[in-house]
Amino acid sequence: MTNVEEKQFTLSGEPFLQLRHVSKRFGGVQALENVDFEILLGEVHALVGENGSGKSTLVKIATGVLQPETGAEIIIGGKKVTFLTPFEAHHLGIHVVHQDLSLFPNLSVAENIASHFYLEGFRSFVDWRKIWERSTEVMEKLGVSLPLDVEVRKLPIADQQLVAICRAIAGYARLIILDEPTSSLTWKEVNRLFTFIRGLKEQGIAILFISHRLDEVLEISDRVTVLRDGKKVGTFPTRELDQSKLSFLMTGKKLAFTRDTRMHKVAPEVLRVENLSRTNQYRDISFSLRKGEILGIIGPRGSGRTEMALSLFGLNPPDGGKIYVEGKEFRGESVQRAISLGIGYVPENRLLQGLVLDQSVENNLVITVLKKLLEKGRLLDPRRKQEFARQTVKDFGIKASDVEAPVRSLSGGNQQKVVLAKWILTEPRILILDTPTHGVDIGAKESIYQSMVELTEKGLSIILISDEEQEVMMVSDRILVMKGGKIVEEFDARSMAEEDLRRKVRE
Amino acid sequence: MKFQMRRQTELYLLAIVVVLSIFLTVMNPKFLTLENLFDLLRNNSFLGIVALGELIVLISGGIDVSFTATATVAQYIMGVIISRTMVNSVLLAFLIPIPIGIALGAINGCLVYYTRVNPVIITISTLNFYYGVLMFISKGTWIYKFPPTFREFAKLKLFTLMSSKGVPFGVSIFTLFWVILGIITFFLLKYLPIGRKIYAVGGNLEAARRAGFNIFRIQLFVYCYIGLLAGVAGFVHAELNQMIQPNAIVGMELDVIAAAILGGASVFGGVGTVGGTFLGVLLIAIVKNGLILMKASAYWHEVIMGSIIVLAASISAYQRKLQIRREKGRFVEEQLF
C-alpha cells in the first residue's frame, strides 16, 4: 500500500510540459513575451488572465497549433521538441477538452471515447468489439458509468463533458487542458466534475484548468499561473491566494468598486410580486422592489430564476399570483405591455450579442430609439442623431475616440456600457439584468457595476440575476436566494458575510 | 427514449408503406401481385442506386444535386462508344460510365472542399455545367442502336415465374444491382473506418478536424462515391429504357433527395441508414405506382411529391425540436422540485 502511494507520489512530482522563453507576435501586437511555464504530472494547474492576456496563445503553442518565435524551448516528458505540430502534441499526450467539447453528437458514447482508433489502430475494418472494450476499460478506470450505446447528443452537457475527458484518456492523454469547463454546468455538476478531476490527479494526469471563475480556480487548483498583457505575472501556490489577491494579480489594480450603504426603505415601491407561480418552473414567489434599489437574485442554473424573470417581462405568462408595477396590475401577458409599464430585460449573453461590432458607437446606440429621432417627414436627421449619440456617450461615461468609431475598437468594459446605454435609452423604470457579467473580465465587470450604481442614483430600479456570490454581495441592497423554483431566503446584503451566503446557496 | 430515433423513423416508414399498400390493393387488386412488386423493384432500381449515394453525401453533411447530370453524361459517353464500335460486351459497357462518374464526382468534391461554398450552390452549378456541355456537344441526339448482348442483358432475371395469363416474370438483374450496392453501402458505413468518419464529419465538422481526420479525403470520397453510383445507375437506366436521351434523367434530383430524407437522412448531416433509404425509395415508388394505377394526371405526381417532401422535412425538424426540448426539460428537472 505505502509502496504504491510512494510510487504515485514520485510520479506526480515530475514536470511533464515545460515552456521556456516563449514569445509570440501577431503583426504589431506582442501576444506573449518571454513566458516560462511548467506543469507537473498529477497537478491541477490553473491558467488565469483577462481577455487578451495571452492565455489562448499559450495554449495554442503548447498544443502545436501555433509556433513560438525562435529562442523558445518546448520540453515534453523530459525531451526537447524542436517543432511541435498538433499531431505530435496529441501523440505525446497533450489533449484539449474544448469549451464546446468537440464531440460527435450523432455517434454513441463508446465510439466517441474510442475515436482514436479511426486515426491509428484500424487498418482496414472497424472492430466494434475493440471499441466496446476500450471505452469500457477507460470508463472503469475513471469510475464513470454511462450507457455505451446511447448517442452523445442525448446526454446532459455534464455527461458529455465526461465523455470528452474519457476520450482524452482513451487517447493516452498525460496532460488534459480544460478550457472553461464549468461555464455551462450547474453547481451540482461542477462539484461532480471537481471530484472527477481529483481522481484524474491521483492517476498522475496533469490538468491545466482555464477559467474565468476565480472561486473555482481557488477551489480546484494546486498552483496558479497568472498572465497579464502577454507577460507572466508569476506562478503561485493556490493556498497563498484569495479572490482579491488573484484579481489584483490579473488586473494590476485593486478592485476599487465599493457600494455605498444607502437606505432604500423609505423609497416608494415600484414592483410588487405576490405568490407568483408557474407549473414546473417556480412557485410562490413574493418580493417587492423599491425605487433606486438593486435586488440581487442568486440561484443555480435551473433554479427557475430565468423563467421567473421572463414572466416579469411578459415572455412566460405565470399561471398564478400577481404582479403590480407601480400599483398597476400586470398579468405578464405580453412584452409590449411590460415595456409600456417601464420594464426592461437584458438577457444572458445579450451584453455581447446585442452589439453590431463593426458598426459605429453612434449606430449601435440609436438603434432602440430611432423613432424618437425621426423628423416630421419620417426621415432621420443625421446631425440630430450624432448629437444625441454624443450626449449619451457623455452621460454614460463611455470612453470612445469618437462616436463614429466602430464598437469593436472599444475596450470590453466600454462595449458593455454601450449595450447598457442602449437599453437604458428606452427609459425603463425597472431593469432586469440576467447574469450580465457571465464570462466577462474582472475589469469590465467593475465598470458594469459602476454603471448599475449610477443608474440607480438616477432613480432606476434593478433586478440582478447572478450565480456569483461576490457579485450580488458587492452590488445589491437586498438578496433573494432561489432554489428549486422557490425563494428560500431573503436578507439585507449588508447583514451577511460572503462565506455564509456561499454556504447557504450551495448547500 | 428506449428506441433510437432512426429505428423509429424506419418503423414509421414501414407502417406507412404497409398502410399505403393495403389502401392501394383495395383500390386496385392488381397492386399487390408479385408481378407488380417485381416490376416496381426493377423500374425503381435507378432511383434506389443513386439514393444510396445521396444518403452518403447527406450523412457527411453535404448534398449533391448534380448526380443526374453525372449519370446522363456517363451513360451518354457509354452510348456513343458502344453504338459506334458495336463491341458486343456488356461488361465493357458497364465499365465505361464508372470512371466518368467518379471523375465528375471528384470535381464536385474538390470544389466543395476548396471553395467552402455551400454544396447546394456548387452542385446546382455543376449540374448545369455538365448537362449544358453535354447538350451542346450531343445536340440532344438520342441513342438507341445498341449491340445485341446489351439488349439481351436487360431481360436477364434471377428466376422466372409464370403469371396466370402465361406471361413470364421475375426479379430483374437490375434489382440485384440495387441490392448488392445496398449491401456494400451498408458494410461501408458500418465496418469501414471511412464510413464512421463520414458520420463523424456530418455530426461535427470542427470536432472531426480537431480529431485529426483528413476532411478533404472524406469529402472527396463521398462525392466520388455518389459519382460512381451515378455511373452505374446511368448504365442501369440505359438498359432499362434501351435508349439514351440526354434529357431523360435530369429533373429526378428531388425524388432521390426526398427518398433519402424520408428514410431518415437529414440535410443537417450525421444521420441516415441504408435500410431507411431503401424504405424511402419504396414509399416513393409505391406512391407513384399507385397514382398510375389510379390513373391520376401526371401533374398530380409533382404536387404529391412536393407535399411528401415538405411533410417529411417538417416531421424530421419537429422531431429535432422535441428532442431539444426533452434535453432541456431534463436539465431543469435535475434541480427543480
PDB file of C-alpha atoms in Angstrom, chain A residues 268-453:
ATOM      1  CA  PRO A 268     -41.615  54.134  -2.854  1.00  0.00           C
ATOM      2  CA  GLU A 269     -42.249  50.617  -4.039  1.00  0.00           C
ATOM      3  CA  VAL A 270     -42.147  50.204  -7.845  1.00  0.00           C
ATOM      4  CA  LEU A 271     -42.742  46.486  -8.188  1.00  0.00           C
ATOM      5  CA  ARG A 272     -44.592  44.015  -6.049  1.00  0.00           C
ATOM      6  CA  VAL A 273     -44.836  40.306  -6.811  1.00  0.00           C
ATOM      7  CA  GLU A 274     -47.294  38.172  -4.854  1.00  0.00           C
ATOM      8  CA  ASN A 275     -47.329  34.360  -4.842  1.00  0.00           C
ATOM      9  CA  LEU A 276     -46.266  34.161  -8.454  1.00  0.00           C
ATOM     10  CA  SER A 277     -46.239  30.568  -9.741  1.00  0.00           C
ATOM     11  CA  ARG A 278     -45.864  28.657 -12.925  1.00  0.00           C
ATOM     12  CA  THR A 279     -46.200  24.901 -13.005  1.00  0.00           C
ATOM     13  CA  ASN A 280     -42.903  23.036 -13.164  1.00  0.00           C
ATOM     14  CA  GLN A 281     -40.881  26.244 -13.201  1.00  0.00           C
ATOM     15  CA  TYR A 282     -41.282  28.225  -9.981  1.00  0.00           C
ATOM     16  CA  ARG A 283     -43.852  28.706  -7.253  1.00  0.00           C
ATOM     17  CA  ASP A 284     -44.941  31.104  -4.562  1.00  0.00           C
ATOM     18  CA  ILE A 285     -42.560  33.878  -5.461  1.00  0.00           C
ATOM     19  CA  SER A 286     -43.199  37.046  -3.473  1.00  0.00           C
ATOM     20  CA  PHE A 287     -40.995  40.112  -3.229  1.00  0.00           C
ATOM     21  CA  SER A 288     -41.004  43.826  -3.711  1.00  0.00           C
ATOM     22  CA  LEU A 289     -38.611  46.280  -5.320  1.00  0.00           C
ATOM     23  CA  ARG A 290     -38.143  49.887  -4.297  1.00  0.00           C
ATOM     24  CA  LYS A 291     -37.128  52.859  -6.351  1.00  0.00           C
ATOM     25  CA  GLY A 292     -33.372  53.078  -6.798  1.00  0.00           C
ATOM     26  CA  GLU A 293     -32.807  49.664  -5.306  1.00  0.00           C
ATOM     27  CA  ILE A 294     -30.704  46.811  -6.641  1.00  0.00           C
ATOM     28  CA  LEU A 295     -32.240  43.475  -5.805  1.00  0.00           C
ATOM     29  CA  GLY A 296     -29.927  40.518  -6.278  1.00  0.00           C
ATOM     30  CA  ILE A 297     -31.434  37.134  -7.091  1.00  0.00           C
ATOM     31  CA  ILE A 298     -28.925  34.352  -6.732  1.00  0.00           C
ATOM     32  CA  GLY A 299     -29.527  30.745  -7.562  1.00  0.00           C
ATOM     33  CA  PRO A 300     -28.050  27.983  -9.690  1.00  0.00           C
ATOM     34  CA  ARG A 301     -28.965  27.393 -13.316  1.00  0.00           C
ATOM     35  CA  GLY A 302     -32.248  25.576 -13.416  1.00  0.00           C
ATOM     36  CA  SER A 303     -33.461  27.154 -10.176  1.00  0.00           C
ATOM     37  CA  GLY A 304     -36.255  28.878 -12.057  1.00  0.00           C
ATOM     38  CA  ARG A 305     -34.642  32.311 -11.825  1.00  0.00           C
ATOM     39  CA  THR A 306     -34.603  32.991 -15.562  1.00  0.00           C
ATOM     40  CA  GLU A 307     -38.113  31.588 -16.036  1.00  0.00           C
ATOM     41  CA  MET A 308     -39.368  33.923 -13.305  1.00  0.00           C
ATOM     42  CA  ALA A 309     -37.603  36.917 -14.851  1.00  0.00           C
ATOM     43  CA  LEU A 310     -39.118  36.113 -18.233  1.00  0.00           C
ATOM     44  CA  SER A 311     -42.544  36.118 -16.603  1.00  0.00           C
ATOM     45  CA  LEU A 312     -41.931  39.610 -15.271  1.00  0.00           C
ATOM     46  CA  PHE A 313     -41.094  40.685 -18.817  1.00  0.00           C
ATOM     47  CA  GLY A 314     -44.235  39.149 -20.319  1.00  0.00           C
ATOM     48  CA  LEU A 315     -42.471  36.335 -22.136  1.00  0.00           C
ATOM     49  CA  ASN A 316     -43.587  33.469 -19.912  1.00  0.00           C
ATOM     50  CA  PRO A 317     -47.098  34.080 -18.530  1.00  0.00           C
ATOM     51  CA  PRO A 318     -47.435  32.888 -14.929  1.00  0.00           C
ATOM     52  CA  ASP A 319     -50.399  30.712 -14.024  1.00  0.00           C
ATOM     53  CA  GLY A 320     -50.865  32.004 -10.510  1.00  0.00           C
ATOM     54  CA  GLY A 321     -50.138  35.043  -8.385  1.00  0.00           C
ATOM     55  CA  LYS A 322     -49.993  38.753  -9.052  1.00  0.00           C
ATOM     56  CA  ILE A 323     -47.589  41.372 -10.334  1.00  0.00           C
ATOM     57  CA  TYR A 324     -48.085  45.064  -9.574  1.00  0.00           C
ATOM     58  CA  VAL A 325     -45.976  47.659 -11.358  1.00  0.00           C
ATOM     59  CA  GLU A 326     -46.289  50.999  -9.622  1.00  0.00           C
ATOM     60  CA  GLY A 327     -49.671  49.923  -8.362  1.00  0.00           C
ATOM     61  CA  LYS A 328     -50.963  48.747 -11.750  1.00  0.00           C
ATOM     62  CA  GLU A 329     -51.688  45.073 -12.127  1.00  0.00           C
ATOM     63  CA  PHE A 330     -49.751  43.206 -14.786  1.00  0.00           C
ATOM     64  CA  ARG A 331     -50.590  39.646 -15.746  1.00  0.00           C
ATOM     65  CA  GLY A 332     -47.430  39.003 -17.690  1.00  0.00           C
ATOM     66  CA  GLU A 333     -49.417  38.693 -20.890  1.00  0.00           C
ATOM     67  CA  SER A 334     -47.128  40.431 -23.369  1.00  0.00           C
ATOM     68  CA  VAL A 335     -43.764  42.061 -23.860  1.00  0.00           C
ATOM     69  CA  GLN A 336     -45.415  45.168 -25.315  1.00  0.00           C
ATOM     70  CA  ARG A 337     -47.316  45.695 -22.076  1.00  0.00           C
ATOM     71  CA  ALA A 338     -44.192  45.048 -19.993  1.00  0.00           C
ATOM     72  CA  ILE A 339     -42.303  47.680 -21.965  1.00  0.00           C
ATOM     73  CA  SER A 340     -45.132  50.183 -21.702  1.00  0.00           C
ATOM     74  CA  LEU A 341     -45.091  49.654 -17.939  1.00  0.00           C
ATOM     75  CA  GLY A 342     -41.399  50.535 -17.972  1.00  0.00           C
ATOM     76  CA  ILE A 343     -39.806  47.110 -17.595  1.00  0.00           C
ATOM     77  CA  GLY A 344     -36.605  46.353 -19.466  1.00  0.00           C
ATOM     78  CA  TYR A 345     -34.912  42.960 -19.703  1.00  0.00           C
ATOM     79  CA  VAL A 346     -31.348  42.269 -20.782  1.00  0.00           C
ATOM     80  CA  PRO A 347     -30.974  38.517 -21.258  1.00  0.00           C
ATOM     81  CA  GLU A 348     -27.883  36.457 -20.600  1.00  0.00           C
ATOM     82  CA  ASN A 349     -25.214  36.916 -23.277  1.00  0.00           C
ATOM     83  CA  ARG A 350     -27.108  39.862 -24.678  1.00  0.00           C
ATOM     84  CA  LEU A 351     -24.428  42.182 -23.450  1.00  0.00           C
ATOM     85  CA  LEU A 352     -22.154  40.977 -26.183  1.00  0.00           C
ATOM     86  CA  GLN A 353     -24.633  39.692 -28.710  1.00  0.00           C
ATOM     87  CA  GLY A 354     -26.585  42.918 -28.561  1.00  0.00           C
ATOM     88  CA  LEU A 355     -23.878  44.784 -30.433  1.00  0.00           C
ATOM     89  CA  VAL A 356     -23.053  45.091 -34.092  1.00  0.00           C
ATOM     90  CA  LEU A 357     -19.321  45.186 -33.562  1.00  0.00           C
ATOM     91  CA  ASP A 358     -18.312  46.636 -36.911  1.00  0.00           C
ATOM     92  CA  GLN A 359     -20.862  49.427 -36.756  1.00  0.00           C
ATOM     93  CA  SER A 360     -20.158  52.755 -35.095  1.00  0.00           C
ATOM     94  CA  VAL A 361     -20.897  53.531 -31.478  1.00  0.00           C
ATOM     95  CA  GLU A 362     -23.475  56.002 -32.732  1.00  0.00           C
ATOM     96  CA  ASN A 363     -25.386  53.477 -34.810  1.00  0.00           C
ATOM     97  CA  ASN A 364     -25.348  50.948 -32.007  1.00  0.00           C
ATOM     98  CA  LEU A 365     -26.676  53.468 -29.530  1.00  0.00           C
ATOM     99  CA  VAL A 366     -29.575  54.856 -31.519  1.00  0.00           C
ATOM    100  CA  ILE A 367     -30.955  51.570 -32.760  1.00  0.00           C
ATOM    101  CA  THR A 368     -33.508  51.175 -29.939  1.00  0.00           C
ATOM    102  CA  VAL A 369     -34.712  54.761 -30.137  1.00  0.00           C
ATOM    103  CA  LEU A 370     -34.779  55.509 -33.860  1.00  0.00           C
ATOM    104  CA  LYS A 371     -38.426  56.513 -33.615  1.00  0.00           C
ATOM    105  CA  LYS A 372     -37.636  59.331 -31.231  1.00  0.00           C
ATOM    106  CA  LEU A 373     -35.133  60.792 -33.640  1.00  0.00           C
ATOM    107  CA  LEU A 374     -37.452  60.954 -36.615  1.00  0.00           C
ATOM    108  CA  GLU A 375     -38.191  64.336 -38.190  1.00  0.00           C
ATOM    109  CA  LYS A 376     -41.594  65.388 -39.450  1.00  0.00           C
ATOM    110  CA  GLY A 377     -41.096  63.770 -42.835  1.00  0.00           C
ATOM    111  CA  ARG A 378     -40.297  60.448 -41.110  1.00  0.00           C
ATOM    112  CA  LEU A 379     -36.651  60.872 -42.048  1.00  0.00           C
ATOM    113  CA  LEU A 380     -33.602  60.646 -39.863  1.00  0.00           C
ATOM    114  CA  ASP A 381     -31.675  63.823 -39.270  1.00  0.00           C
ATOM    115  CA  PRO A 382     -28.044  62.717 -39.175  1.00  0.00           C
ATOM    116  CA  ARG A 383     -26.963  65.781 -37.220  1.00  0.00           C
ATOM    117  CA  ARG A 384     -29.535  65.200 -34.541  1.00  0.00           C
ATOM    118  CA  LYS A 385     -28.631  61.547 -34.413  1.00  0.00           C
ATOM    119  CA  GLN A 386     -24.979  62.375 -33.880  1.00  0.00           C
ATOM    120  CA  GLU A 387     -25.699  64.971 -31.234  1.00  0.00           C
ATOM    121  CA  PHE A 388     -27.888  62.515 -29.419  1.00  0.00           C
ATOM    122  CA  ALA A 389     -25.151  59.856 -29.527  1.00  0.00           C
ATOM    123  CA  ARG A 390     -22.535  62.351 -28.276  1.00  0.00           C
ATOM    124  CA  GLN A 391     -24.735  63.274 -25.335  1.00  0.00           C
ATOM    125  CA  THR A 392     -25.334  59.602 -24.469  1.00  0.00           C
ATOM    126  CA  VAL A 393     -21.627  58.825 -24.610  1.00  0.00           C
ATOM    127  CA  LYS A 394     -21.020  61.689 -22.221  1.00  0.00           C
ATOM    128  CA  ASP A 395     -23.843  60.710 -19.894  1.00  0.00           C
ATOM    129  CA  PHE A 396     -22.703  57.123 -19.545  1.00  0.00           C
ATOM    130  CA  GLY A 397     -19.000  57.899 -19.455  1.00  0.00           C
ATOM    131  CA  ILE A 398     -18.262  55.675 -22.432  1.00  0.00           C
ATOM    132  CA  LYS A 399     -14.652  56.035 -23.452  1.00  0.00           C
ATOM    133  CA  ALA A 400     -14.510  56.111 -27.229  1.00  0.00           C
ATOM    134  CA  SER A 401     -12.240  58.086 -29.555  1.00  0.00           C
ATOM    135  CA  ASP A 402     -15.340  59.246 -31.414  1.00  0.00           C
ATOM    136  CA  VAL A 403     -18.980  58.244 -31.826  1.00  0.00           C
ATOM    137  CA  GLU A 404     -18.107  57.229 -35.385  1.00  0.00           C
ATOM    138  CA  ALA A 405     -15.551  54.675 -34.189  1.00  0.00           C
ATOM    139  CA  PRO A 406     -16.611  51.048 -34.591  1.00  0.00           C
ATOM    140  CA  VAL A 407     -17.719  49.397 -31.343  1.00  0.00           C
ATOM    141  CA  ARG A 408     -15.059  46.749 -31.914  1.00  0.00           C
ATOM    142  CA  SER A 409     -12.353  49.324 -31.177  1.00  0.00           C
ATOM    143  CA  LEU A 410     -13.691  49.896 -27.642  1.00  0.00           C
ATOM    144  CA  SER A 411     -12.467  48.039 -24.576  1.00  0.00           C
ATOM    145  CA  GLY A 412     -14.648  45.279 -23.168  1.00  0.00           C
ATOM    146  CA  GLY A 413     -15.994  47.384 -20.340  1.00  0.00           C
ATOM    147  CA  ASN A 414     -16.940  50.232 -22.647  1.00  0.00           C
ATOM    148  CA  GLN A 415     -18.628  47.857 -25.050  1.00  0.00           C
ATOM    149  CA  GLN A 416     -20.754  46.645 -22.164  1.00  0.00           C
ATOM    150  CA  LYS A 417     -21.631  50.218 -21.323  1.00  0.00           C
ATOM    151  CA  VAL A 418     -22.829  50.774 -24.883  1.00  0.00           C
ATOM    152  CA  VAL A 419     -25.217  47.863 -24.528  1.00  0.00           C
ATOM    153  CA  LEU A 420     -26.471  49.055 -21.173  1.00  0.00           C
ATOM    154  CA  ALA A 421     -26.932  52.561 -22.531  1.00  0.00           C
ATOM    155  CA  LYS A 422     -28.847  51.214 -25.485  1.00  0.00           C
ATOM    156  CA  TRP A 423     -31.367  49.593 -23.165  1.00  0.00           C
ATOM    157  CA  ILE A 424     -31.484  52.496 -20.743  1.00  0.00           C
ATOM    158  CA  LEU A 425     -32.361  54.864 -23.594  1.00  0.00           C
ATOM    159  CA  THR A 426     -35.713  53.124 -23.884  1.00  0.00           C
ATOM    160  CA  GLU A 427     -36.315  54.695 -20.457  1.00  0.00           C
ATOM    161  CA  PRO A 428     -37.280  51.694 -18.357  1.00  0.00           C
ATOM    162  CA  ARG A 429     -38.048  52.230 -14.691  1.00  0.00           C
ATOM    163  CA  ILE A 430     -37.254  48.653 -13.810  1.00  0.00           C
ATOM    164  CA  LEU A 431     -34.351  46.870 -15.439  1.00  0.00           C
ATOM    165  CA  ILE A 432     -33.821  43.129 -15.197  1.00  0.00           C
ATOM    166  CA  LEU A 433     -30.242  42.022 -15.889  1.00  0.00           C
ATOM    167  CA  ASP A 434     -29.779  38.303 -16.337  1.00  0.00           C
ATOM    168  CA  THR A 435     -26.191  37.285 -15.447  1.00  0.00           C
ATOM    169  CA  PRO A 436     -24.759  40.439 -17.023  1.00  0.00           C
ATOM    170  CA  THR A 437     -21.135  39.566 -16.260  1.00  0.00           C
ATOM    171  CA  HIS A 438     -21.141  35.957 -17.410  1.00  0.00           C
ATOM    172  CA  GLY A 439     -17.745  35.278 -18.957  1.00  0.00           C
ATOM    173  CA  VAL A 440     -16.613  38.888 -18.570  1.00  0.00           C
ATOM    174  CA  ASP A 441     -13.202  40.086 -17.383  1.00  0.00           C
ATOM    175  CA  ILE A 442     -12.789  41.484 -13.912  1.00  0.00           C
ATOM    176  CA  GLY A 443     -12.022  44.978 -15.170  1.00  0.00           C
ATOM    177  CA  ALA A 444     -15.093  45.032 -17.395  1.00  0.00           C
ATOM    178  CA  LYS A 445     -17.193  43.661 -14.549  1.00  0.00           C
ATOM    179  CA  GLU A 446     -16.245  46.558 -12.402  1.00  0.00           C
ATOM    180  CA  SER A 447     -17.322  49.121 -14.942  1.00  0.00           C
ATOM    181  CA  ILE A 448     -20.669  47.354 -15.367  1.00  0.00           C
ATOM    182  CA  TYR A 449     -21.218  47.531 -11.612  1.00  0.00           C
ATOM    183  CA  GLN A 450     -20.320  51.194 -11.721  1.00  0.00           C
ATOM    184  CA  SER A 451     -22.902  51.912 -14.411  1.00  0.00           C
ATOM    185  CA  MET A 452     -25.534  49.986 -12.499  1.00  0.00           C
ATOM    186  CA  VAL A 453     -24.974  52.071  -9.397  1.00  0.00           C
TER     187      VAL A 453
END
